[in-house]
Amino acid sequence: MENSIKIVNYLLQHGIRPSIQRMAVMGYLMNHQNHPTVDVIYAALSPQIRTLSKTTVYNALNLFYEHGAVATLDIDEKGTHYDANCEIHGHFKCLQCGDIFDLFNLPNLPFDTIEADGFKVSECHICYKGYCPACAKIETESSNHK
Amino acid sequence: MENSIKIVNYLLQHGIRPSIQRMAVMGYLMNHQNHPTVDVIYAALSPQIRTLSKTTVYNALNLFYEHGAVATLDIDEKGTHYDANCEIHGHFKCLQCGDIFDLFNLPNLPFDTIEADGFKVSECHICYKGYCPACAKIETESSNHK
DNA sequence: TTCCAATTTGTAATTATTACAATTTTATTT
DNA sequence: AAATAAAATTGTAATAATTACAAATTGGAA
């Protein structure tokens, strides 16, 4: 794969030694913007890397997080979701289908006013919950039929 | 206690039948703004209501949530935090001491632009992470001594 | 009082995550 | 290249949060 060079560089830039497993996990995150959990990543990679251990996936993701190479998303009780896009952006979790959507057009939240109060901000999460367009539509239609 | 009337009313307003246990849980939430987890609530109430089961605390909180009587906070891996204040407001989680602070002076996030895209918003969470004033101060001082 | 439904309780099961020791891989030194 | 040290991976066991569920209890309606 040509883009494995991109993955290696990304890891090195964040001070992370690349290994087969770490590259696979990071590669999965870069190619899947659906905020996967450990289980999802493990299930996807396990067939290719037959010896892969779930602990390794945990290790890799925790390391990525400590080095600022991924963002974490504590949005529900289904476990931590991971995102290779570390730029601040919002999320929308559909309470019906469970999908998590990215929201890129939100206004920036202030850091300065909070830091003026003495807080040191290192992360900022904005997250909506409700019904996604598809699920909201179904909801509306079924209630019309009543 | 005089304010048990307030608790009963609050539960009834949200269509929740009051019981000894439910009143205790809601009373705890109203009197403790520190976003407790199930464990914290159970540990606090257990001595008073000796027969209290942790399952009952879960049942009560899930019911409260379904009826919109409490807000939930999935801010870390320590389990769900609960908040009797359902008004939209921000939170700050200190990565050092673990405390969660309320932030009331944040600008309102837009609902309309998101709903224009077809999303139906029912919750909106804003959450910062970093170091709280006390922990940030200690950090600064100790690095000065180096 | 009797009966039915709702609630509570305790235990067991499930799921996410971490702890940890043993093995394997990778890098370093000779 | 061989020997050694360090880092990473693996598998299993432990921990913690939450849910499932059946039995016991409570509270209201007939």
CSV table of C-alpha atoms (C1' of nucleotides) in Angstrom, one decimal:
chain,number,residue,atom,x,y,z
A,1,MET,CA,0.0,0.0,0.0
A,2,GLU,CA,1.3,3.4,-1.0
A,3,ASN,CA,-0.4,5.2,1.8
A,4,SER,CA,1.4,3.2,4.4
A,5,ILE,CA,4.1,5.8,4.0
A,6,LYS,CA,1.6,8.4,5.1
A,7,ILE,CA,0.7,6.4,8.2
A,8,VAL,CA,4.3,5.8,9.1
A,9,ASN,CA,5.0,9.5,8.8
A,10,TYR,CA,2.0,10.4,10.9
A,11,LEU,CA,3.1,8.1,13.7
A,12,LEU,CA,6.7,9.3,13.6
A,13,GLN,CA,5.5,12.9,13.6
A,14,HIS,CA,3.8,12.1,16.9
A,15,GLY,CA,6.8,10.4,18.4
A,16,ILE,CA,5.3,6.9,18.0
A,17,ARG,CA,7.4,4.0,16.8
A,18,PRO,CA,5.6,2.3,14.0
A,19,SER,CA,4.8,-1.4,14.2
A,20,ILE,CA,2.7,-3.6,12.0
A,21,GLN,CA,-0.1,-3.5,14.6
A,22,ARG,CA,0.1,0.2,15.2
A,23,MET,CA,0.1,1.0,11.5
A,24,ALA,CA,-2.9,-1.2,11.0
A,25,VAL,CA,-4.9,0.5,13.8
A,26,MET,CA,-3.9,4.0,12.7
A,27,GLY,CA,-4.6,3.0,9.1
A,28,TYR,CA,-8.0,1.8,10.0
A,29,LEU,CA,-8.8,5.1,11.8
A,30,MET,CA,-7.6,7.1,8.9
A,31,ASN,CA,-9.7,5.2,6.4
A,32,HIS,CA,-12.8,5.0,8.5
A,33,GLN,CA,-14.3,8.2,9.8
A,34,ASN,CA,-17.1,6.5,11.7
A,35,HIS,CA,-15.5,6.9,15.1
A,36,PRO,CA,-15.0,3.2,15.8
A,37,THR,CA,-14.6,1.6,19.2
A,38,VAL,CA,-11.9,-0.9,20.2
A,39,ASP,CA,-14.2,-3.8,19.4
A,40,VAL,CA,-15.0,-2.5,15.9
A,41,ILE,CA,-11.3,-2.0,15.1
A,42,TYR,CA,-10.3,-5.3,16.5
A,43,ALA,CA,-13.1,-7.1,14.6
A,44,ALA,CA,-12.0,-5.4,11.3
A,45,LEU,CA,-8.3,-6.1,11.7
A,46,SER,CA,-8.3,-9.5,13.3
A,47,PRO,CA,-8.9,-11.4,10.1
A,48,GLN,CA,-5.9,-9.8,8.4
A,49,ILE,CA,-3.5,-9.9,11.4
A,50,ARG,CA,-4.5,-13.3,12.7
A,51,THR,CA,-2.4,-13.0,15.9
A,52,LEU,CA,-3.7,-9.6,16.8
A,53,SER,CA,-4.7,-9.3,20.4
A,54,LYS,CA,-7.3,-6.9,21.6
A,55,THR,CA,-4.9,-5.7,24.3
A,56,THR,CA,-2.7,-4.5,21.5
A,57,VAL,CA,-5.4,-2.4,20.1
A,58,TYR,CA,-6.0,-0.9,23.5
A,59,ASN,CA,-2.3,-0.3,23.9
A,60,ALA,CA,-2.0,1.3,20.5
A,61,LEU,CA,-5.0,3.6,21.0
A,62,ASN,CA,-4.0,4.7,24.5
A,63,LEU,CA,-0.5,5.5,23.2
A,64,PHE,CA,-1.9,7.4,20.2
A,65,TYR,CA,-4.1,9.4,22.6
A,66,GLU,CA,-1.2,10.2,24.9
A,67,HIS,CA,0.8,11.4,22.0
A,68,GLY,CA,-2.1,13.5,20.6
A,69,ALA,CA,-2.4,11.4,17.5
A,70,VAL,CA,-6.1,10.6,18.0
A,71,ALA,CA,-9.0,12.2,19.7
A,72,THR,CA,-11.3,10.2,22.0
A,73,LEU,CA,-15.0,10.5,22.1
A,74,ASP,CA,-16.9,9.6,25.3
A,75,ILE,CA,-20.3,10.0,23.8
A,76,ASP,CA,-22.2,6.9,25.0
A,77,GLU,CA,-21.9,3.8,27.2
A,78,LYS,CA,-20.7,1.7,24.3
A,79,GLY,CA,-17.1,2.4,25.1
A,80,THR,CA,-14.7,5.0,23.9
A,81,HIS,CA,-14.8,6.0,20.3
A,82,TYR,CA,-11.7,7.1,18.4
A,83,ASP,CA,-11.1,9.7,15.8
A,84,ALA,CA,-8.0,10.3,13.7
A,85,ASN,CA,-9.2,13.8,13.1
A,86,CYS,CA,-7.9,15.8,16.0
A,87,GLU,CA,-9.1,19.1,14.8
A,88,ILE,CA,-11.8,20.4,17.1
A,89,HIS,CA,-15.2,19.6,15.5
A,90,GLY,CA,-18.6,18.7,16.8
A,91,HIS,CA,-20.4,15.3,16.8
A,92,PHE,CA,-24.0,14.3,16.6
A,93,LYS,CA,-25.1,10.9,18.0
A,94,CYS,CA,-28.3,9.5,16.7
A,95,LEU,CA,-30.3,8.0,19.6
A,96,GLN,CA,-32.2,5.8,17.1
A,97,CYS,CA,-29.5,4.2,14.9
A,98,GLY,CA,-26.5,5.0,17.0
A,99,ASP,CA,-24.5,6.5,14.3
A,100,ILE,CA,-22.1,9.3,15.1
A,101,PHE,CA,-21.9,12.2,12.6
A,102,ASP,CA,-19.2,14.9,12.3
A,103,LEU,CA,-20.2,18.5,12.5
A,104,PHE,CA,-17.7,20.8,11.0
A,105,ASN,CA,-19.6,24.1,10.7
A,106,LEU,CA,-20.0,25.0,14.3
A,107,PRO,CA,-18.9,28.3,15.7
A,108,ASN,CA,-15.7,28.2,17.7
A,109,LEU,CA,-16.2,27.9,21.4
A,110,PRO,CA,-14.2,30.4,23.5
A,111,PHE,CA,-11.0,29.2,25.2
A,112,ASP,CA,-9.9,32.6,26.4
A,113,THR,CA,-12.8,33.3,28.8
A,114,ILE,CA,-12.3,29.9,30.5
A,115,GLU,CA,-8.6,30.3,30.7
A,116,ALA,CA,-9.1,33.7,32.2
A,117,ASP,CA,-10.7,31.9,35.1
A,118,GLY,CA,-7.6,29.8,35.6
A,119,PHE,CA,-8.5,26.7,33.6
A,120,LYS,CA,-5.9,25.2,31.3
A,121,VAL,CA,-7.9,23.8,28.3
A,122,SER,CA,-6.4,20.9,26.4
A,123,GLU,CA,-9.6,19.4,24.8
A,124,CYS,CA,-12.9,20.8,23.8
A,125,HIS,CA,-15.9,18.5,22.9
A,126,ILE,CA,-19.2,19.5,21.4
A,127,CYS,CA,-21.7,16.9,21.1
A,128,TYR,CA,-25.4,16.8,20.2
A,129,LYS,CA,-27.8,13.9,20.6
A,130,GLY,CA,-31.1,13.3,18.9
A,131,TYR,CA,-32.3,11.9,15.7
A,132,CYS,CA,-30.2,11.9,12.5
A,133,PRO,CA,-31.9,13.1,9.2
A,134,ALA,CA,-32.7,9.5,8.1
A,135,CYS,CA,-34.2,8.4,11.4
A,136,ALA,CA,-36.0,11.7,11.9
A,137,LYS,CA,-37.6,11.2,8.5
A,138,ILE,CA,-38.9,7.7,9.3
A,139,GLU,CA,-40.2,9.0,12.6
A,140,THR,CA,-42.1,11.8,10.9
A,141,GLU,CA,-43.6,9.5,8.2
A,142,SER,CA,-44.8,6.9,10.6
A,143,SER,CA,-46.5,9.5,12.7
A,144,ASN,CA,-48.2,10.9,9.6
A,145,HIS,CA,-49.7,7.5,9.0
A,146,LYS,CA,-51.5,7.5,12.3
B,1,MET,CA,-37.2,17.4,55.8
B,2,GLU,CA,-39.2,20.3,54.3
B,3,ASN,CA,-37.7,20.1,50.9
B,4,SER,CA,-39.0,16.6,50.4
B,5,ILE,CA,-42.1,18.3,49.1
B,6,LYS,CA,-40.0,20.0,46.5
B,7,ILE,CA,-38.6,16.6,45.5
B,8,VAL,CA,-42.0,14.9,45.3
B,9,ASN,CA,-43.3,17.8,43.2
B,10,TYR,CA,-40.3,17.6,40.9
B,11,LEU,CA,-40.8,13.9,40.3
B,12,LEU,CA,-44.5,14.2,39.8
B,13,GLN,CA,-44.0,17.1,37.3
B,14,HIS,CA,-41.9,14.7,35.3
B,15,GLY,CA,-44.5,11.9,35.5
B,16,ILE,CA,-42.4,9.8,38.0
B,17,ARG,CA,-44.1,8.1,40.8
B,18,PRO,CA,-42.2,9.0,44.0
B,19,SER,CA,-40.9,6.3,46.2
B,20,ILE,CA,-38.6,6.4,49.2
B,21,GLN,CA,-35.7,5.3,47.0
B,22,ARG,CA,-36.4,7.6,44.1
B,23,MET,CA,-36.8,10.5,46.4
B,24,ALA,CA,-33.5,9.8,48.1
B,25,VAL,CA,-31.7,9.6,44.7
B,26,MET,CA,-33.3,12.7,43.4
B,27,GLY,CA,-32.7,14.5,46.7
B,28,TYR,CA,-29.1,13.6,46.6
B,29,LEU,CA,-28.7,14.9,43.1
B,30,MET,CA,-30.5,18.2,44.0
B,31,ASN,CA,-28.2,18.7,47.0
B,32,HIS,CA,-25.0,17.7,45.3
B,33,GLN,CA,-23.9,19.5,42.2
B,34,ASN,CA,-20.8,17.4,41.8
B,35,HIS,CA,-22.2,15.2,39.0
B,36,PRO,CA,-22.0,12.0,40.9
B,37,THR,CA,-21.9,8.5,39.4
B,38,VAL,CA,-24.1,5.6,40.5
B,39,ASP,CA,-21.4,4.4,42.8
B,40,VAL,CA,-21.1,7.7,44.6
B,41,ILE,CA,-24.8,8.0,45.0
B,42,TYR,CA,-25.2,4.5,46.2
B,43,ALA,CA,-22.3,4.8,48.7
B,44,ALA,CA,-23.9,8.0,50.1
B,45,LEU,CA,-27.4,6.7,50.5
B,46,SER,CA,-26.7,3.1,51.4
B,47,PRO,CA,-26.0,3.9,55.1
B,48,GLN,CA,-29.3,5.7,55.5
B,49,ILE,CA,-31.4,3.2,53.5
B,50,ARG,CA,-29.8,0.0,54.6
B,51,THR,CA,-31.7,-2.2,52.2
B,52,LEU,CA,-31.0,0.0,49.2
B,53,SER,CA,-29.8,-2.0,46.1
B,54,LYS,CA,-27.5,-0.6,43.5
B,55,THR,CA,-29.8,-1.8,40.9
B,56,THR,CA,-32.5,0.4,42.3
B,57,VAL,CA,-30.2,3.4,41.9
B,58,TYR,CA,-29.6,2.4,38.3
B,59,ASN,CA,-33.4,1.9,37.8
B,60,ALA,CA,-34.2,5.3,39.3
B,61,LEU,CA,-31.6,7.2,37.3
B,62,ASN,CA,-32.5,5.5,34.0
B,63,LEU,CA,-36.1,6.4,34.7
B,64,PHE,CA,-35.2,10.0,35.5
B,65,TYR,CA,-33.3,10.2,32.3
B,66,GLU,CA,-36.1,8.8,30.2
B,67,HIS,CA,-38.5,11.3,31.7
B,68,GLY,CA,-36.1,14.2,31.3
B,69,ALA,CA,-35.7,14.8,35.0
B,70,VAL,CA,-31.9,14.5,34.9
B,71,ALA,CA,-29.1,15.1,32.4
B,72,THR,CA,-26.4,12.5,31.8
B,73,LEU,CA,-22.8,13.2,31.3
B,74,ASP,CA,-20.6,10.8,29.4
B,75,ILE,CA,-17.4,12.6,30.1
B,76,ASP,CA,-15.0,9.9,31.0
B,77,GLU,CA,-14.6,6.2,31.5
B,78,LYS,CA,-15.6,6.3,35.2
B,79,GLY,CA,-19.2,5.7,34.3
B,80,THR,CA,-22.1,8.0,33.6
B,81,HIS,CA,-22.3,11.1,35.7
B,82,TYR,CA,-25.7,12.6,36.6
B,83,ASP,CA,-26.9,16.1,36.9
B,84,ALA,CA,-30.2,17.4,38.3
B,85,ASN,CA,-29.7,20.6,36.4
B,86,CYS,CA,-31.1,19.9,32.9
B,87,GLU,CA,-30.5,23.4,31.6
B,88,ILE,CA,-27.9,23.4,28.9
B,89,HIS,CA,-24.5,24.3,30.3
B,90,GLY,CA,-20.9,23.4,29.8
B,91,HIS,CA,-18.6,21.2,31.8
B,92,PHE,CA,-14.9,21.1,32.5
B,93,LYS,CA,-13.2,17.9,33.6
B,94,CYS,CA,-9.8,18.2,35.2
B,95,LEU,CA,-7.5,15.6,34.0
B,96,GLN,CA,-5.4,15.8,37.2
B,97,CYS,CA,-7.9,15.7,40.1
B,98,GLY,CA,-10.9,14.4,38.1
B,99,ASP,CA,-13.3,17.0,39.3
B,100,ILE,CA,-16.0,18.2,37.0
B,101,PHE,CA,-16.9,21.9,37.0
B,102,ASP,CA,-20.0,23.6,35.7
B,103,LEU,CA,-19.6,26.3,33.1
B,104,PHE,CA,-22.6,28.6,32.9
B,105,ASN,CA,-21.3,31.5,30.8
B,106,LEU,CA,-20.7,29.8,27.5
B,107,PRO,CA,-22.3,31.2,24.3
B,108,ASN,CA,-25.3,29.3,23.1
B,109,LEU,CA,-24.6,26.8,20.4
B,110,PRO,CA,-26.8,26.8,17.3
B,111,PHE,CA,-29.6,24.4,17.0
B,112,ASP,CA,-31.2,25.9,13.9
B,113,THR,CA,-28.3,25.3,11.5
B,114,ILE,CA,-28.1,21.7,12.5
B,115,GLU,CA,-31.8,21.2,12.4
B,116,ALA,CA,-31.8,22.8,9.0
B,117,ASP,CA,-29.7,19.9,7.9
B,118,GLY,CA,-32.4,17.5,9.0
B,119,PHE,CA,-31.1,16.6,12.5
B,120,LYS,CA,-33.6,16.6,15.4
B,121,VAL,CA,-31.6,17.8,18.4
B,122,SER,CA,-32.7,16.7,21.9
B,123,GLU,CA,-29.5,17.2,23.8
B,124,CYS,CA,-26.4,19.4,23.5
B,125,HIS,CA,-23.2,18.8,25.5
B,126,ILE,CA,-20.2,21.1,25.7
B,127,CYS,CA,-17.3,19.8,27.6
B,128,TYR,CA,-13.7,20.9,28.0
B,129,LYS,CA,-10.9,18.9,29.5
B,130,GLY,CA,-7.6,20.1,30.9
B,131,TYR,CA,-6.4,21.4,34.3
B,132,CYS,CA,-8.6,23.1,36.8
B,133,PRO,CA,-7.4,26.4,38.4
B,134,ALA,CA,-6.1,24.6,41.5
B,135,CYS,CA,-4.2,21.9,39.6
B,136,ALA,CA,-2.9,24.3,37.0
B,137,LYS,CA,-1.4,26.4,39.7
B,138,ILE,CA,0.4,23.5,41.3
B,139,GLU,CA,1.7,22.5,37.9
B,140,THR,CA,3.0,26.0,37.3
B,141,GLU,CA,4.7,26.3,40.7
B,142,SER,CA,6.4,22.9,40.6
B,143,SER,CA,7.8,23.7,37.1
B,144,ASN,CA,9.1,27.1,38.5
B,145,HIS,CA,11.1,25.2,41.1
B,146,LYS,CA,13.0,23.2,38.5
C,1,DT,C1',-59.3,-7.8,52.7
C,2,DT,C1',-57.9,-9.5,48.4
C,3,DC,C1',-55.8,-8.9,44.2
C,4,DC,C1',-53.0,-6.8,40.7
C,5,DA,C1',-49.4,-4.0,39.2
C,6,DA,C1',-45.4,-1.5,40.1
C,7,DT,C1',-41.1,-1.4,42.7
C,8,DT,C1',-37.3,-3.1,44.9
C,9,DT,C1',-33.8,-6.4,45.8
C,10,DG,C1',-30.0,-9.7,45.0
C,11,DT,C1',-27.6,-12.4,42.1
C,12,DA,C1',-25.8,-13.6,37.8
C,13,DA,C1',-24.4,-12.3,33.2
C,14,DT,C1',-22.4,-9.0,30.0
C,15,DT,C1',-19.3,-5.7,28.4
C,16,DA,C1',-15.4,-2.4,28.5
C,17,DT,C1',-11.0,-1.9,30.2
C,18,DT,C1',-6.7,-2.7,32.7
C,19,DA,C1',-3.0,-5.6,35.0
C,20,DC,C1',0.5,-8.4,34.3
C,21,DA,C1',3.7,-12.1,33.2
C,22,DA,C1',5.5,-14.6,29.3
C,23,DT,C1',6.8,-14.5,24.7
C,24,DT,C1',8.2,-12.4,20.6
C,25,DT,C1',10.1,-8.7,18.0
C,26,DT,C1',13.2,-4.9,17.3
C,27,DA,C1',17.1,-2.2,18.2
C,28,DT,C1',21.9,-1.8,20.1
C,29,DT,C1',26.4,-3.2,21.3
C,30,DT,C1',30.2,-6.0,20.8
D,1,DA,C1',26.8,-11.7,12.7
D,2,DA,C1',26.1,-13.0,17.7
D,3,DA,C1',24.8,-11.5,22.1
D,4,DT,C1',22.3,-8.5,24.7
D,5,DA,C1',19.0,-5.1,26.1
D,6,DA,C1',14.7,-2.7,25.3
D,7,DA,C1',10.2,-2.4,23.5
D,8,DA,C1',6.0,-4.4,21.8
D,9,DT,C1',2.8,-8.1,21.6
D,10,DT,C1',0.0,-11.6,23.3
D,11,DG,C1',-3.2,-14.2,26.3
D,12,DT,C1',-5.2,-14.7,30.5
D,13,DA,C1',-7.0,-13.0,34.6
D,14,DA,C1',-8.8,-9.2,37.2
D,15,DT,C1',-11.7,-5.1,37.7
D,16,DA,C1',-15.5,-2.1,37.0
D,17,DA,C1',-19.9,-0.4,35.0
D,18,DT,C1',-24.1,-1.9,33.6
D,19,DT,C1',-28.0,-4.9,32.5
D,20,DA,C1',-31.0,-9.1,32.9
D,21,DC,C1',-34.0,-11.4,35.4
D,22,DA,C1',-36.5,-13.8,38.9
D,23,DA,C1',-38.1,-13.5,43.6
D,24,DA,C1',-39.8,-10.8,47.3
D,25,DT,C1',-42.0,-6.6,48.7
D,26,DT,C1',-44.8,-2.7,48.5
D,27,DG,C1',-48.8,0.1,47.4
D,28,DG,C1',-53.1,1.1,45.5
D,29,DA,C1',-57.7,-0.4,43.4
D,30,DA,C1',-61.7,-3.4,43.5
